[in-house]
PDB file of C-alpha atoms in Angstrom:
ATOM      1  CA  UNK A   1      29.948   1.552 -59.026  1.00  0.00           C
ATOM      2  CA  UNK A   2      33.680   1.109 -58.099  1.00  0.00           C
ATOM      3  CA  UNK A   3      34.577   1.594 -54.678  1.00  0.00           C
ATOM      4  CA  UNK A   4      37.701   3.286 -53.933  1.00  0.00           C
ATOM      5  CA  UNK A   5      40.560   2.500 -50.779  1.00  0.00           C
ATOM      6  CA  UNK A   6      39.335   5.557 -49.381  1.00  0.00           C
ATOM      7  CA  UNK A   7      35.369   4.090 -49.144  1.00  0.00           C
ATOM      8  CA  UNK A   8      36.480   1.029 -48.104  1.00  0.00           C
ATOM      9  CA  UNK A   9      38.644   2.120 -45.041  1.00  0.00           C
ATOM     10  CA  UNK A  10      35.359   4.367 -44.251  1.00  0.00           C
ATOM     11  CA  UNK A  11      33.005   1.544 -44.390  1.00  0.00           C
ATOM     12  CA  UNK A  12      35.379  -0.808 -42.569  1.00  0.00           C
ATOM     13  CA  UNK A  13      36.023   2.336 -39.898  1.00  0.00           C
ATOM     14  CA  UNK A  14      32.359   2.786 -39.391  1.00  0.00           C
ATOM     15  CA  UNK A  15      31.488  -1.248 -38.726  1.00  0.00           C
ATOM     16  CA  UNK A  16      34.524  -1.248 -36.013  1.00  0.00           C
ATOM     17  CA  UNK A  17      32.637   2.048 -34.404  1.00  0.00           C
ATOM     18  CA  UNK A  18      29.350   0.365 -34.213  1.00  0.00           C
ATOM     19  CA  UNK A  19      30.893  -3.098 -32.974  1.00  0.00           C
ATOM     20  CA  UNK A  20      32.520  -0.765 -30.061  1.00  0.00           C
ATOM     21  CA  UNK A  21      29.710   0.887 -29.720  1.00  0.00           C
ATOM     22  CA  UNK A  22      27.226  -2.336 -29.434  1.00  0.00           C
ATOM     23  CA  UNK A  23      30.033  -3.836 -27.128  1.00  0.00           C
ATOM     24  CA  UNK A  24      30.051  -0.804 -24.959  1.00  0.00           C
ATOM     25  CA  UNK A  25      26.118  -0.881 -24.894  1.00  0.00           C
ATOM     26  CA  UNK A  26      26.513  -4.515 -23.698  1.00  0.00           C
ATOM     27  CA  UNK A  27      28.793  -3.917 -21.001  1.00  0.00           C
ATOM     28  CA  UNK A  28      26.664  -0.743 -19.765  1.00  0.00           C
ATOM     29  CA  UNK A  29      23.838  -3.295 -19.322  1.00  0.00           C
ATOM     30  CA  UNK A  30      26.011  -5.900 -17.540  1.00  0.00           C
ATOM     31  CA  UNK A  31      27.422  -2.852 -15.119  1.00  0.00           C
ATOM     32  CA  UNK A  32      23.744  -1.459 -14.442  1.00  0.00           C
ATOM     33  CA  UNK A  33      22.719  -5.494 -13.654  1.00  0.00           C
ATOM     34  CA  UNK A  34      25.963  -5.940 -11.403  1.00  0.00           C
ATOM     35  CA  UNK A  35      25.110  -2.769  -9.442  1.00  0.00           C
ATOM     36  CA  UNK A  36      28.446  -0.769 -10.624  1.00  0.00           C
ATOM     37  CA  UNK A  37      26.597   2.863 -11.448  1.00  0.00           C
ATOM     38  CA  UNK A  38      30.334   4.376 -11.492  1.00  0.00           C
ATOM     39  CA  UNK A  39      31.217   2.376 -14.079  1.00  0.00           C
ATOM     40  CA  UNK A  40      28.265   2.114 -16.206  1.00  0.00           C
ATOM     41  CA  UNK A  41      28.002   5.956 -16.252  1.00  0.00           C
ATOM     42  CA  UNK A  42      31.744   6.234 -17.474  1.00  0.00           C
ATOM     43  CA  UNK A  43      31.307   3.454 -19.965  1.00  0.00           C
ATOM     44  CA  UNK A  44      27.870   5.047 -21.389  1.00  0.00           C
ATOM     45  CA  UNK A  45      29.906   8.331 -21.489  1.00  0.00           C
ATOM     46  CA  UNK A  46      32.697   6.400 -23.760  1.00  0.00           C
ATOM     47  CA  UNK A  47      29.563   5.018 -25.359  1.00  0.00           C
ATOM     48  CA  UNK A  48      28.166   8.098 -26.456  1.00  0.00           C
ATOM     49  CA  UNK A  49      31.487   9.799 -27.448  1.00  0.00           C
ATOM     50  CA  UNK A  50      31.979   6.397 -30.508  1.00  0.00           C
ATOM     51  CA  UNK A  51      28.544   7.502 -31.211  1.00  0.00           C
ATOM     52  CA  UNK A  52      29.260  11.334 -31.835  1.00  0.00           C
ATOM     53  CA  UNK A  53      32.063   9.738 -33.850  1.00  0.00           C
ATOM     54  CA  UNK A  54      29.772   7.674 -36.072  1.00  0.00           C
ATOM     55  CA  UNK A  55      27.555  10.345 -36.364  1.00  0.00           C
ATOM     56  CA  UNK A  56      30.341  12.303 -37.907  1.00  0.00           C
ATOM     57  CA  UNK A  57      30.756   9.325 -40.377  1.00  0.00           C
ATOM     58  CA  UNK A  58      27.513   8.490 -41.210  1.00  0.00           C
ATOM     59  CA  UNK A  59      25.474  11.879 -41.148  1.00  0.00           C
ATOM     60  CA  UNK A  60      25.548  11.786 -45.424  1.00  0.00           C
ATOM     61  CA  UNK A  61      24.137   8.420 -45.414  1.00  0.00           C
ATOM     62  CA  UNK A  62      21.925   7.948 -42.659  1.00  0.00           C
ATOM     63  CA  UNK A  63      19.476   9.873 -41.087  1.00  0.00           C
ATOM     64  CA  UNK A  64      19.422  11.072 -37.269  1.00  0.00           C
ATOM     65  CA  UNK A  65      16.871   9.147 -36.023  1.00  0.00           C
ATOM     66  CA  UNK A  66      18.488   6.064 -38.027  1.00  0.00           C
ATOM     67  CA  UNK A  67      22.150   6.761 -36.494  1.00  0.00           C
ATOM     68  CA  UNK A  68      20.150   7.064 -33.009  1.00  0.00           C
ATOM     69  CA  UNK A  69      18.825   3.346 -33.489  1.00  0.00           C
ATOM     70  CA  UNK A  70      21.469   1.479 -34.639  1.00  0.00           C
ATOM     71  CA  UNK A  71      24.131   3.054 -31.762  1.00  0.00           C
ATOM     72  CA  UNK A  72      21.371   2.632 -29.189  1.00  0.00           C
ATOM     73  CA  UNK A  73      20.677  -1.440 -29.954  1.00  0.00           C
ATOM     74  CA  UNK A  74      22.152  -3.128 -27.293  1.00  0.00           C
ATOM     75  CA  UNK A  75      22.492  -6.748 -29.110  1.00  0.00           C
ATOM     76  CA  UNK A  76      25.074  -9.269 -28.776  1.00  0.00           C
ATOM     77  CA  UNK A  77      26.691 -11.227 -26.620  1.00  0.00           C
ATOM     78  CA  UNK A  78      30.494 -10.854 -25.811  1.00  0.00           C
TER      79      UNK A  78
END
Protein backbone atom coordinates (compact mmCIF):
# COMPACT_ATOMS: atom_id res chain seq x y z
CA UNK A 1 0.00 0.00 0.00
CA UNK A 2 1.22 3.52 -1.04
CA UNK A 3 1.52 5.97 1.54
CA UNK A 4 0.54 9.39 0.81
CA UNK A 5 2.35 13.10 2.10
CA UNK A 6 -0.57 13.40 4.15
CA UNK A 7 0.23 9.77 6.17
CA UNK A 8 3.57 10.48 6.30
CA UNK A 9 3.43 13.99 8.00
CA UNK A 10 0.84 12.06 10.46
CA UNK A 11 3.15 9.32 11.26
CA UNK A 12 6.16 11.64 11.51
CA UNK A 13 3.70 14.15 13.77
CA UNK A 14 2.74 11.34 16.02
CA UNK A 15 6.62 9.96 16.71
CA UNK A 16 7.62 13.80 17.60
CA UNK A 17 4.40 13.69 20.17
CA UNK A 18 5.51 10.56 21.80
CA UNK A 19 9.35 11.65 21.87
CA UNK A 20 7.89 14.92 23.79
CA UNK A 21 5.88 13.05 25.58
CA UNK A 22 8.64 10.30 26.79
CA UNK A 23 10.98 13.41 27.32
CA UNK A 24 8.43 15.13 29.43
CA UNK A 25 7.86 11.76 31.39
CA UNK A 26 11.66 11.80 31.96
CA UNK A 27 11.95 15.13 33.25
CA UNK A 28 8.74 14.61 35.60
CA UNK A 29 10.81 11.79 37.16
CA UNK A 30 14.03 13.87 37.46
CA UNK A 31 11.74 16.90 39.12
CA UNK A 32 9.90 14.38 41.60
CA UNK A 33 13.78 12.91 42.47
CA UNK A 34 15.16 16.62 42.82
CA UNK A 35 12.30 17.53 45.19
CA UNK A 36 10.71 20.32 42.70
CA UNK A 37 6.73 19.20 43.16
CA UNK A 38 5.88 22.74 41.42
CA UNK A 39 7.50 21.85 38.59
CA UNK A 40 6.88 18.28 38.15
CA UNK A 41 3.10 18.93 38.53
CA UNK A 42 3.24 21.65 35.67
CA UNK A 43 5.41 19.48 33.50
CA UNK A 44 3.04 16.26 34.05
CA UNK A 45 0.18 18.72 33.23
CA UNK A 46 2.11 19.63 29.75
CA UNK A 47 2.63 15.89 29.77
CA UNK A 48 -0.78 14.90 29.73
CA UNK A 49 -2.05 17.70 27.39
CA UNK A 50 0.78 15.92 24.22
CA UNK A 51 -1.00 12.91 25.36
CA UNK A 52 -4.70 14.14 24.77
CA UNK A 53 -3.05 15.25 21.53
CA UNK A 54 -1.83 11.78 20.55
CA UNK A 55 -4.85 10.37 21.58
CA UNK A 56 -6.55 12.51 19.03
CA UNK A 57 -4.04 11.04 16.45
CA UNK A 58 -3.93 7.69 17.23
CA UNK A 59 -7.54 6.76 18.54
CA UNK A 60 -8.21 4.84 14.77
CA UNK A 61 -5.18 2.85 15.21
CA UNK A 62 -4.60 2.10 18.64
CA UNK A 63 -6.60 1.17 21.35
CA UNK A 64 -7.08 3.15 24.79
CA UNK A 65 -5.42 1.08 26.97
CA UNK A 66 -2.52 0.83 24.20
CA UNK A 67 -2.30 4.84 23.81
CA UNK A 68 -2.31 4.79 27.84
CA UNK A 69 0.99 2.56 27.78
CA UNK A 70 3.03 3.87 25.35
CA UNK A 71 2.47 7.84 26.68
CA UNK A 72 2.88 6.55 30.23
CA UNK A 73 6.57 4.65 29.58
CA UNK A 74 8.94 6.74 31.06
CA UNK A 75 12.17 5.35 29.03
CA UNK A 76 15.11 7.13 27.87
CA UNK A 77 17.67 9.05 28.81
CA UNK A 78 18.09 12.77 27.70
Amino acid sequence: MAHTISDLQTSERQQELLALINMMGYAVGIAETLGVTTAATHLNTARQTLVSELQGDLTNTLSMDGIKRLASARAGNC
